[in-house]
Short mmCIF file of C-alpha atoms in Angstrom, two decimals:
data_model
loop_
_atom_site.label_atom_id
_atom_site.label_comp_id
_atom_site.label_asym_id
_atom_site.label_seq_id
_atom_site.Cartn_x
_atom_site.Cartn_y
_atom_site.Cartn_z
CA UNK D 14 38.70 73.41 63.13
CA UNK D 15 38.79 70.63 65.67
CA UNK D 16 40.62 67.38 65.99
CA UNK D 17 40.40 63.86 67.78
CA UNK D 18 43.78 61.68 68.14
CA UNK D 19 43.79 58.86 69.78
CA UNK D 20 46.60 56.88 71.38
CA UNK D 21 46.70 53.06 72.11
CA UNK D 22 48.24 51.29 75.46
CA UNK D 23 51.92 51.27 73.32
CA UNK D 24 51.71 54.94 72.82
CA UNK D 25 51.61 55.55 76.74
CA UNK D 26 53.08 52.48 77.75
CA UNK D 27 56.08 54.24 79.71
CA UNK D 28 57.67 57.87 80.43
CA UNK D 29 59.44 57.98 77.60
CA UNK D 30 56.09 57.29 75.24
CA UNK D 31 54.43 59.58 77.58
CA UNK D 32 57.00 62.56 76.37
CA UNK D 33 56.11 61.36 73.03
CA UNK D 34 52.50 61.76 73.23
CA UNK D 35 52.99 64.88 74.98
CA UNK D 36 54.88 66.45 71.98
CA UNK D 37 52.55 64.97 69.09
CA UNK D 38 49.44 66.87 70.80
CA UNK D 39 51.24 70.01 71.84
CA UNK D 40 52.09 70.28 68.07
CA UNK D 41 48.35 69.82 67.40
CA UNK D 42 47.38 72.45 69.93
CA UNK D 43 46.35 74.94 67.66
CA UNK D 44 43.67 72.28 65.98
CA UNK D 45 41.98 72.64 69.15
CA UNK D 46 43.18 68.83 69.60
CA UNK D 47 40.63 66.37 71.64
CA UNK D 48 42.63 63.53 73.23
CA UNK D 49 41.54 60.09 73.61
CA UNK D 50 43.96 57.78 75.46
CA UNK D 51 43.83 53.85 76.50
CA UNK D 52 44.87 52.10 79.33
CA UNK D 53 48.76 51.94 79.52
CA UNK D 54 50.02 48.95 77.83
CA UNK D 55 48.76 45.54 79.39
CA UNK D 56 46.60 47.48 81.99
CA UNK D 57 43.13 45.80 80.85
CA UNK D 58 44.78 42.56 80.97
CA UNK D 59 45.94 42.89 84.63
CA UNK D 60 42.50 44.69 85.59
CA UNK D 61 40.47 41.60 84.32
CA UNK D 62 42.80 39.28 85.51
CA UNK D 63 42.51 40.88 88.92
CA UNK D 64 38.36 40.79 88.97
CA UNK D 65 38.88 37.16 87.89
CA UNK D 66 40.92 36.07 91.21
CA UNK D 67 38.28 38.45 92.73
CA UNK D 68 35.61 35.98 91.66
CA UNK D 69 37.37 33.08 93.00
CA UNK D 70 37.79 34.64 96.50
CA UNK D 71 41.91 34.82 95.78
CA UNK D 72 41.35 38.36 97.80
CA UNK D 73 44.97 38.75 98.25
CA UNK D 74 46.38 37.87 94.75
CA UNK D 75 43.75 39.99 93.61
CA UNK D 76 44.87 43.07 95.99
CA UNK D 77 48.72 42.22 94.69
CA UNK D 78 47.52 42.38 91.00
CA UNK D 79 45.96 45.92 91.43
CA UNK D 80 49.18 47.03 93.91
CA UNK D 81 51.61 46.13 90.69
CA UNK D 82 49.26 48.25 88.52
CA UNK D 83 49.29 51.33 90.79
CA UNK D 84 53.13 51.11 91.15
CA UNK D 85 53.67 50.36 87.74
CA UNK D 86 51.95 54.13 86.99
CA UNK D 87 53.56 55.79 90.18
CA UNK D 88 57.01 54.48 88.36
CA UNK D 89 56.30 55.93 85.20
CA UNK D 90 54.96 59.43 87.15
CA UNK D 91 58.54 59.35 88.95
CA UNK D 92 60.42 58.96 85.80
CA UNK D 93 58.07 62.10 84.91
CA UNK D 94 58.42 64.22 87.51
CA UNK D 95 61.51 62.89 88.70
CA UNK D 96 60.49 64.33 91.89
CA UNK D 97 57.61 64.56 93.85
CA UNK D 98 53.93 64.09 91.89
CA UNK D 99 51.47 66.86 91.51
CA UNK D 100 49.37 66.77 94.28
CA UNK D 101 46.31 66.84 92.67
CA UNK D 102 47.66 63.65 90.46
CA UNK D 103 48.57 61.99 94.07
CA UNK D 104 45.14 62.38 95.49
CA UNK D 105 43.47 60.99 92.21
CA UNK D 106 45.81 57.66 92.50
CA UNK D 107 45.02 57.21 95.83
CA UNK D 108 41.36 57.92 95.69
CA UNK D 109 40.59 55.94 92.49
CA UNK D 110 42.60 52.69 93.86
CA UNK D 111 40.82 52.80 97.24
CA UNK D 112 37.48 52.79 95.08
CA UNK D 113 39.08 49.89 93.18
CA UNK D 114 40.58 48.00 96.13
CA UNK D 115 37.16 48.17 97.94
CA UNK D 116 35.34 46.58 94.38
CA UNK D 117 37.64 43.54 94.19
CA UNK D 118 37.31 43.08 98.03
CA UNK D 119 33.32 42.73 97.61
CA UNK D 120 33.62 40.95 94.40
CA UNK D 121 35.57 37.81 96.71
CA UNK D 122 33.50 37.92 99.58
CA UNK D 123 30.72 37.46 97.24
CA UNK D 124 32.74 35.50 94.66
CA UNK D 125 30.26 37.21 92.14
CA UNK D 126 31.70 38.87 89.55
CA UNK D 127 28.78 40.96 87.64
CA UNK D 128 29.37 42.11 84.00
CA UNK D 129 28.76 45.60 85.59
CA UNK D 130 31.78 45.00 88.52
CA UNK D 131 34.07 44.25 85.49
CA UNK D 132 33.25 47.36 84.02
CA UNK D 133 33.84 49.03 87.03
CA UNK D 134 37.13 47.20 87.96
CA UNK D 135 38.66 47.78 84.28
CA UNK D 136 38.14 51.59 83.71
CA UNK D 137 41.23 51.88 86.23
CA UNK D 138 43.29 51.66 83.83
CA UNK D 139 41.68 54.78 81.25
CA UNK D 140 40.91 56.72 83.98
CA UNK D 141 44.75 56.47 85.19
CA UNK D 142 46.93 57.35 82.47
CA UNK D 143 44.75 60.21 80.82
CA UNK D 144 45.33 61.77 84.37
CA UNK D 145 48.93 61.23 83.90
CA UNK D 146 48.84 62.54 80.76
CA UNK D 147 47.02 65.77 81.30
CA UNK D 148 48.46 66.59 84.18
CA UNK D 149 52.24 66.26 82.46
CA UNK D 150 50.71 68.67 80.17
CA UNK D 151 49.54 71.17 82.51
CA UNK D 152 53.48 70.96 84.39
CA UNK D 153 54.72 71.92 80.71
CA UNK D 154 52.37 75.48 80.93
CA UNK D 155 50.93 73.55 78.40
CA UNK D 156 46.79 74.62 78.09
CA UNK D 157 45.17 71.73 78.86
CA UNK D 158 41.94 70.07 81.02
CA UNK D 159 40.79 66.73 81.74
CA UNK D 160 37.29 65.37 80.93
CA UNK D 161 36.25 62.30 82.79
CA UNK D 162 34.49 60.82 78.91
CA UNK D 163 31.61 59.34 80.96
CA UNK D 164 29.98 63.04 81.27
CA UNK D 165 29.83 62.55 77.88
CA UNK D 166 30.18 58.96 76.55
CA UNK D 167 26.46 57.62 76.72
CA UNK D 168 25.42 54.17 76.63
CA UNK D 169 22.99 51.26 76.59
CA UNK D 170 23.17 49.64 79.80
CA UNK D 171 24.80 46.48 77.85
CA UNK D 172 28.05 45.75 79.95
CA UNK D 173 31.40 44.80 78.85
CA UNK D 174 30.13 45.79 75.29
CA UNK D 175 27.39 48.45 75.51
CA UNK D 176 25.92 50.37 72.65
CA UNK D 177 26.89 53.92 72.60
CA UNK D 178 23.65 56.43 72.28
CA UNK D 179 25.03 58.75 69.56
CA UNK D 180 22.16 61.11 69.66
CA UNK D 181 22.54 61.82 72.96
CA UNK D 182 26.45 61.92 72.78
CA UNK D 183 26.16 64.83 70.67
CA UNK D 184 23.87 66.97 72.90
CA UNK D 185 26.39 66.00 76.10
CA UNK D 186 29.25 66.93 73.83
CA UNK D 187 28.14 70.13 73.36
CA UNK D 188 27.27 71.28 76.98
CA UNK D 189 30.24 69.07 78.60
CA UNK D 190 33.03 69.10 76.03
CA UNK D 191 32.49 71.87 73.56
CA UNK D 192 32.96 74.93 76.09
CA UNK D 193 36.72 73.09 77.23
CA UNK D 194 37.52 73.07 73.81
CA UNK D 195 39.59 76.16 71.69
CA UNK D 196 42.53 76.85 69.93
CA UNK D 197 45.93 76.11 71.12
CA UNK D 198 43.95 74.37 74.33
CA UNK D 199 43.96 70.13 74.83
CA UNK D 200 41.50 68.38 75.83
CA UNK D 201 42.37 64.86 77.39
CA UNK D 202 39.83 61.95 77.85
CA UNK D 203 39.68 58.49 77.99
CA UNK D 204 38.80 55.83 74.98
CA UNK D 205 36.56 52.63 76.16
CA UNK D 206 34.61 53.47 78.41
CA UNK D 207 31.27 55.24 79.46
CA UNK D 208 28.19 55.23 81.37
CA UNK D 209 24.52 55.02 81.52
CA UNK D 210 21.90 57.43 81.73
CA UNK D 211 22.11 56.70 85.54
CA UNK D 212 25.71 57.47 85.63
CA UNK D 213 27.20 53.68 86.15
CA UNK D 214 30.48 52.77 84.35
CA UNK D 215 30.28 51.15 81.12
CA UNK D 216 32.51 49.85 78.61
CA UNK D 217 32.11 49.51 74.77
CA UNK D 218 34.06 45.98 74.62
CA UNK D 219 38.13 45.35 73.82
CA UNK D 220 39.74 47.64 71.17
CA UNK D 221 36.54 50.19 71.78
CA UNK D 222 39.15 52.85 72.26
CA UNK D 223 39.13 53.82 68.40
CA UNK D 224 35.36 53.91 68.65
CA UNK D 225 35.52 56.42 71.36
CA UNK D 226 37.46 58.47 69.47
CA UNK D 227 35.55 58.39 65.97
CA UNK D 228 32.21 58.88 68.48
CA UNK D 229 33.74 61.46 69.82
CA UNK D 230 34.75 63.36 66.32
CA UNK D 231 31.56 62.68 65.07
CA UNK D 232 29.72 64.33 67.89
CA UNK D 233 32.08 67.42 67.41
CA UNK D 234 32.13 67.25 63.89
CA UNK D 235 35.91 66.70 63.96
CA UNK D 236 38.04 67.77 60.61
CA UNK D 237 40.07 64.30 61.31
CA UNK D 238 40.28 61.48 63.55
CA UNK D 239 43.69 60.40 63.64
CA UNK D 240 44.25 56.82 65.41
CA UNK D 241 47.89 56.54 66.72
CA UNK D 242 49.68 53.21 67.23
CA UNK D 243 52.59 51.40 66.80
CA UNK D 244 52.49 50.82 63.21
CA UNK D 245 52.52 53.11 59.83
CA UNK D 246 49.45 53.01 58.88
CA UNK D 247 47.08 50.39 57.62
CA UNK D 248 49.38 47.41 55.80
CA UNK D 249 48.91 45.84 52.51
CA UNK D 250 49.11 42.61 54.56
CA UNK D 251 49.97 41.55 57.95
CA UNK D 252 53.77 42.06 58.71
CA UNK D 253 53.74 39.19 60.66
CA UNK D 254 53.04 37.14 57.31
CA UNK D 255 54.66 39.13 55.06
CA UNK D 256 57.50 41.01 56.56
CA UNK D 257 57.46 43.41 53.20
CA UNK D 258 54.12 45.07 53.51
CA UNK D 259 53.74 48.41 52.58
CA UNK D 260 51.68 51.27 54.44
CA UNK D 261 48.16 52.00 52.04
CA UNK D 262 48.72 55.65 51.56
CA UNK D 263 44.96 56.35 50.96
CA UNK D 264 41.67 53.72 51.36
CA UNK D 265 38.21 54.19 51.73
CA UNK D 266 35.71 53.75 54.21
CA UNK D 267 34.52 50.46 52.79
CA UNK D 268 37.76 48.69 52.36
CA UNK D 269 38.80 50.02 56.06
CA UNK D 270 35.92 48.39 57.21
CA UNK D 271 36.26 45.58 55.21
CA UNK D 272 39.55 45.03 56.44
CA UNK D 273 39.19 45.78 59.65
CA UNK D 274 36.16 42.81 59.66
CA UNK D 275 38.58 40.22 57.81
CA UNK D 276 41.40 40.23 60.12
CA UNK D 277 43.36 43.57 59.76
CA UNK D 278 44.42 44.35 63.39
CA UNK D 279 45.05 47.70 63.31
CA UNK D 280 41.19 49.17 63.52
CA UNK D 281 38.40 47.64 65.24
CA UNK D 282 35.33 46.41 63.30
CA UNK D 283 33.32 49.01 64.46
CA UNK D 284 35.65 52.47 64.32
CA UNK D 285 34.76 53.58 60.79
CA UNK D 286 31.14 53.58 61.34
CA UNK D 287 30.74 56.92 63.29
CA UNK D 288 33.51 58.62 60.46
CA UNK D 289 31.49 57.55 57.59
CA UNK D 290 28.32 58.74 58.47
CA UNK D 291 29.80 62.12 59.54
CA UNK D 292 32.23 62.32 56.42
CA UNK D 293 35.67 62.91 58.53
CA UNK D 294 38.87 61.56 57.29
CA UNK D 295 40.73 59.03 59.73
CA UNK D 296 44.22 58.92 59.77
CA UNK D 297 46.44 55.86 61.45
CA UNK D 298 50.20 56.53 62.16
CA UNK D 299 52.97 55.90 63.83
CA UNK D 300 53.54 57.54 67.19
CA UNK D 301 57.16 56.97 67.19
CA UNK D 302 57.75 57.92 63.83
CA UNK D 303 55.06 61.37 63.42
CA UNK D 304 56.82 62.19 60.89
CA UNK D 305 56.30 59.20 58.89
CA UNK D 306 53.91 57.28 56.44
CA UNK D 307 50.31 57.18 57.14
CA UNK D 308 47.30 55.74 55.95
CA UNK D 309 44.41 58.30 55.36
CA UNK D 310 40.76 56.20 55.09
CA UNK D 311 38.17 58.98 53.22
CA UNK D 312 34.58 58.17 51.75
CA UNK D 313 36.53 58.20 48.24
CA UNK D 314 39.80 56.44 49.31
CA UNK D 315 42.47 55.72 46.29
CA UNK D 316 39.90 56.15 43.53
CA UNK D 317 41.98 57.17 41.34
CA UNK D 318 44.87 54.24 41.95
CA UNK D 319 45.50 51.69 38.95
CA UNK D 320 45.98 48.99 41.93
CA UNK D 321 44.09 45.90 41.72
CA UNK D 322 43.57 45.47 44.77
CA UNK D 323 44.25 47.51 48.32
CA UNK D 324 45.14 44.78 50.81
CA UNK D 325 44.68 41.24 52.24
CA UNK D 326 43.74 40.30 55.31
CA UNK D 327 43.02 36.94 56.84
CA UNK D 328 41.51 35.32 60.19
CA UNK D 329 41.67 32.17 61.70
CA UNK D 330 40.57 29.80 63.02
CA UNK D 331 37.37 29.85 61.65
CA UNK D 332 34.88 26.53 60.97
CA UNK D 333 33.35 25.92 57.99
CA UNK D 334 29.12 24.60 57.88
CA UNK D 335 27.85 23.06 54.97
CA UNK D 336 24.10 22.68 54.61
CA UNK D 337 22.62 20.18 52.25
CA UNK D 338 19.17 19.31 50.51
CA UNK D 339 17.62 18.27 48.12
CA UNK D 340 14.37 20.74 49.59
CA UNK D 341 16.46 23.70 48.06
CA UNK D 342 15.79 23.03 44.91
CA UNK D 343 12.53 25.48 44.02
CA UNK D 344 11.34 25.96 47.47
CA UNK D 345 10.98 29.46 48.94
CA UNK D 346 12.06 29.91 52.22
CA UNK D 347 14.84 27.52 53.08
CA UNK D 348 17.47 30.34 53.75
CA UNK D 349 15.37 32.32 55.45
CA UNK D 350 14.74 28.69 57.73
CA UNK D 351 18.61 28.17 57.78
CA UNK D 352 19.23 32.36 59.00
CA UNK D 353 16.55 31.82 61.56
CA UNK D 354 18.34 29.62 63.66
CA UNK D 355 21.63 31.41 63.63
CA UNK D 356 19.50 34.26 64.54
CA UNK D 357 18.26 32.35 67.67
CA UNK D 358 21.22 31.23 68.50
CA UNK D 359 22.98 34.43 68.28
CA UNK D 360 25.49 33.51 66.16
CA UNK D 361 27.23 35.83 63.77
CA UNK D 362 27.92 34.41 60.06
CA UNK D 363 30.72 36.19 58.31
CA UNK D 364 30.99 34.63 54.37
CA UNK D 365 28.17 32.79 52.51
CA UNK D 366 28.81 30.62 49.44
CA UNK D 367 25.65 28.62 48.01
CA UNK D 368 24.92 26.11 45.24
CA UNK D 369 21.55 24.26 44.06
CA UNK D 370 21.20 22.08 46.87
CA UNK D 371 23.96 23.51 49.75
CA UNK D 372 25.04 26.55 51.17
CA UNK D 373 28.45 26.93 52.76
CA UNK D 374 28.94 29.98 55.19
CA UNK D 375 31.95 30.71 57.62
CA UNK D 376 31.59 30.77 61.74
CA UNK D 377 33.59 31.90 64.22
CA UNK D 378 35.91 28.61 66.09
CA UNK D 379 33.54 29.61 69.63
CA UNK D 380 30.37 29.18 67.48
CA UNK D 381 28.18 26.36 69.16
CA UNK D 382 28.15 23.94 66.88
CA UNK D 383 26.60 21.25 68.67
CA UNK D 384 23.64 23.42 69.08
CA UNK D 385 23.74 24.52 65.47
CA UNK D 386 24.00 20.87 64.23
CA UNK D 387 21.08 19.91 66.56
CA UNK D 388 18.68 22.26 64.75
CA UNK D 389 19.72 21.79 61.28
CA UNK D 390 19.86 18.67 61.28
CA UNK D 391 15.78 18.60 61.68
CA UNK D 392 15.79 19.25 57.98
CA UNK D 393 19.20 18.93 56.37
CA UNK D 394 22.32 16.79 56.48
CA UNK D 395 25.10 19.53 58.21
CA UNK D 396 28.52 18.79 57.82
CA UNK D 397 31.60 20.94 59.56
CA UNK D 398 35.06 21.31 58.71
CA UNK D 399 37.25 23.47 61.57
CA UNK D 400 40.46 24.49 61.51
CA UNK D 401 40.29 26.39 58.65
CA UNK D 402 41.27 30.26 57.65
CA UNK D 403 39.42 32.79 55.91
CA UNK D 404 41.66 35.12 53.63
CA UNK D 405 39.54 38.13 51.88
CA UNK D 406 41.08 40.32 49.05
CA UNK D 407 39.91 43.68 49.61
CA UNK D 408 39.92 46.66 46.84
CA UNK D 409 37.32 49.19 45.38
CA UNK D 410 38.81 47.98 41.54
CA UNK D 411 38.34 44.07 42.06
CA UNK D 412 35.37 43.84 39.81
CA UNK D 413 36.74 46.18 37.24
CA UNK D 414 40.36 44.68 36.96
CA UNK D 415 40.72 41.85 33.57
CA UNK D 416 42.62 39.01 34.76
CA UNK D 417 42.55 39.50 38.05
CA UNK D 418 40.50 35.92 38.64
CA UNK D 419 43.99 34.19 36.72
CA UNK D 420 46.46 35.82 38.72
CA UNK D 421 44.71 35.30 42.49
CA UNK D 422 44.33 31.05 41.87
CA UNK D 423 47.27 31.10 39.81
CA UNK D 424 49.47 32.34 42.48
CA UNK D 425 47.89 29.89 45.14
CA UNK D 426 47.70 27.13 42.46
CA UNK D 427 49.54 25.05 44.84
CA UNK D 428 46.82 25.60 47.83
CA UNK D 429 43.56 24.04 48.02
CA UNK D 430 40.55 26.47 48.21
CA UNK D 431 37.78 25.16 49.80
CA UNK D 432 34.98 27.70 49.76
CA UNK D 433 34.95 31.14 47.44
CA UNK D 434 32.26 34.16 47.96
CA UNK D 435 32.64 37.87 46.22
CA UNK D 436 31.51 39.95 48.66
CA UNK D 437 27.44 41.58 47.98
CA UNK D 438 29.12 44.80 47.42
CA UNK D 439 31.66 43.41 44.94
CA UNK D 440 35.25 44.94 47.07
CA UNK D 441 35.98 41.67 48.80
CA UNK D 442 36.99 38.49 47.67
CA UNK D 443 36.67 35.82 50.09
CA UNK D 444 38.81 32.34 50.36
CA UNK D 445 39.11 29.47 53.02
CA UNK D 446 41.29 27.31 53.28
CA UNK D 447 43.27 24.76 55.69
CA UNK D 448 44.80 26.97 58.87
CA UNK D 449 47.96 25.37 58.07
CA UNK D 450 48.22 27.24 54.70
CA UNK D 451 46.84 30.58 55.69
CA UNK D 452 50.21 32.41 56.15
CA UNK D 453 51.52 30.64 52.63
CA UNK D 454 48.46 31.69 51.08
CA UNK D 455 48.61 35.87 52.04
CA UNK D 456 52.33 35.18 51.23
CA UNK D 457 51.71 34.04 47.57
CA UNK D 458 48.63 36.73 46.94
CA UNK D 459 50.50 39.62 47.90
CA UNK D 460 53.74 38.82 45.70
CA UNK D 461 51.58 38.24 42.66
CA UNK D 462 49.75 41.43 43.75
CA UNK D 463 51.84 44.21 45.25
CA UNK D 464 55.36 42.34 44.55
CA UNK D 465 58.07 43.82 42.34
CA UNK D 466 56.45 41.69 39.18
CA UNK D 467 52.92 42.74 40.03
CA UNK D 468 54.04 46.55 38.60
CA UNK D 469 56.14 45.77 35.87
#
């Protein structure tokens, strides 16, 4: 019986969360609990931000940056300890922010900041509060060691987003993590980051901190990967939008990761991978309320739920490209010609929508679309509307629900729909329309679907 949690930059963001995530895993200890722990809250931000005046030879405003970052953590260790740190913890501060000082010095004499630097500069932050953490553990007699993740966290050399090497995390897992491992003792890494087979720092891109951690369970075969943040659970719809949105007691792999492409903030894209090929149940709850509602993703999910639908999520902004010719018509090939250059170009298309003689498909608002235009235009008239919003119905019963067509355009009757795709594997149906009517539009669906009159 083993078990990953994971806690974002709010759930260590001060003492007080600290004490919080100090209790949820010493209740876990006899699950022989593995922790993974980000960067205290807005950490990353002040790390990059401090490699960027690096880069611009602003040596000193990059020193102060990294100064406010150590003293922000030596505050929250006083507020601890409320005395004197560990001396072990002291030693780590000290020797870690030297290493990091003496980085962003080179970085603006050069005023070169390599994707490999960054990595470097940013894993401060990981490195720093999972120290904290375990060694706040260890001054409660709590059992408890601290495994720097890179001994174990292999990658690709591909900086600032590098592929993890899964078949090689296993085998380090085992000699490296395994034997600290046991019941009723904690184990406390760090999400994010890792390193290369030559031992140089690594990270697996922003929000890779719940990929860590379903890497991790995976490699361990984990019982459960439970993903802590400030939120209960995964949401029927972004609170932001809609204010009541209810946690989604029980999903499935495919609508997580459905939802977690389309917009829903909580998990990043690429989390649910590592759990659905190893068959562990992830869990996503609330660290200040434990003992609250939760949202439990399995291979199966709901199945057995008479909902329509599971959630909505949306993203913006997003542009729109519309291909046209007439050379569609009967000809083999001219997809395959359009894909290619998006391909090349290295640009990622997330909805498709085509007709006789046009295809529609969604970009992101970076996309190069100059670039894009320049080669399509070789052998089609292009066309691009930006600004716009993609909002994607997600359940495992939309193709198997009567009616449920009706109800979605009759409750956004009002709103103009500019491109439609059902998804290839028929759990995700996919709308665009103007930015300005996104939030109205997740507003409308989600009272005609999970309102009081959707149940009656």
């Amino acid at each position: 019986m083993s078990l990953v949690l994971k806690f974002g930059g709010s759930s260590v963001a001060d003492a007080a969360c600290v004490r919080r995530v100090a209790e949820i895993v010493t209740g876990a200890a006899a699950r022989s609990p593995v922790v993974v722990l980000s960067a205290m809250g807005k950490t990353t931000d002040a790390l990059f931000a401090a490699a960027q005046a690096a880069e611009r030879g602003e040596t000193e405003a990059a020193l102060k940056a990294l100064r406010e970052v150590v003293a922000k953590h030596k505050q929250v260790c006083s507020e601890l300890w409320q005395g004197e740190l560990p001396v072990d913890l002291q030693q780590f501060i000290e020797a870690l922010s030297t290493q990091i000082d003496m980085l962003l010095r080179g970085v603006a004499l050069l005023r070169e900041l390599s994707a490999r630097s960054r990595d470097a500069i940013v894993s401060f932050g990981e490195l720093l509060s999972s120290q904290i953490v375990a060694a706040f553990l260890h001054s409660r007699s709590v059992p408890s060691a601290w495994l720097d993740v890179r001994r174990v966290m292999r990658t690709d050399a591909g900086f600032g987003g590098a592929e993890p090497q899964t078949d090689e995390i296993a085998t380090l897992a085992r000699i490296e993590l395994t034997p600290l491992m046991g019941p009723g003792r904690i184990v406390v890494t760090q999400g994010y980051i890792g390193s290369t087979k030559d031992g140089i720092t690594t990270t697996l891109g922003r929000g890779g901190s719940d990929y860590s951690a379903s890497l991790l369970g995976a490699a361990i075969g984990a019982d459960e990967v439970q993903i802590w943040t400030d939120v209960e659970g995964i949401l029927t719809a972004d609170p932001r939008m809609v204010p009541e949105a209810m946690p989604i007691l029980e999903l499935s792999f495919r609508e997580g990761a459905e939802l977690a492409a389309f917009g829903a903030r909580v998990l990043h894209p690429a989390t649910i991978q590592p759990a659905v090929e190893a068959n562990i149940p992830v869990t996503v709850r609330h660290t200040m309320r434990p003992l609250g509602k939760f949202s439990t993703i399995t291979a199966k999910g709901g199945s057995g739920s008479a909902r329509p639908a599971t959630a909505i999520a949306s993203r913006s902004p997003i542009q729109v490209i519309t291909i046209e010719s007439t050379r569609m018509l009967a000809q083999s090939g001219f997809l395959a010609r359009i894909f290619e250059v998006f391909g090349r170009l290295g640009v990622s298309v997330d909805v498709v929508a085509t007709a006789e003689v046009s295809v529609s498909l969604t970009v992101e608002a970076n996309a190069p679309i100059e670039k894009i235009k320049r080669e399509l235009d070789a052998f089609a008239h292009v066309s691009v509307a930006s600004d716009r919003a993609l909002v994607a119905l997600v359940g495992e019963r939309l193709k198997h629900t009567p009616g449920l067509a009706a109800r979605v355009f009759g409750a956004i009757s009002s709103i103009n729909v500019e491109m439609i795709s059902m998804g290839s594997n028929e759990i995700n149906l996919s709308l665009v329309v103007e930015r300005r009517d996104e939030a109205s539009a997740v507003r409308m669906l989600h009272q005609a679907l999970f309102g009081s009159a959707a149940t009656k």
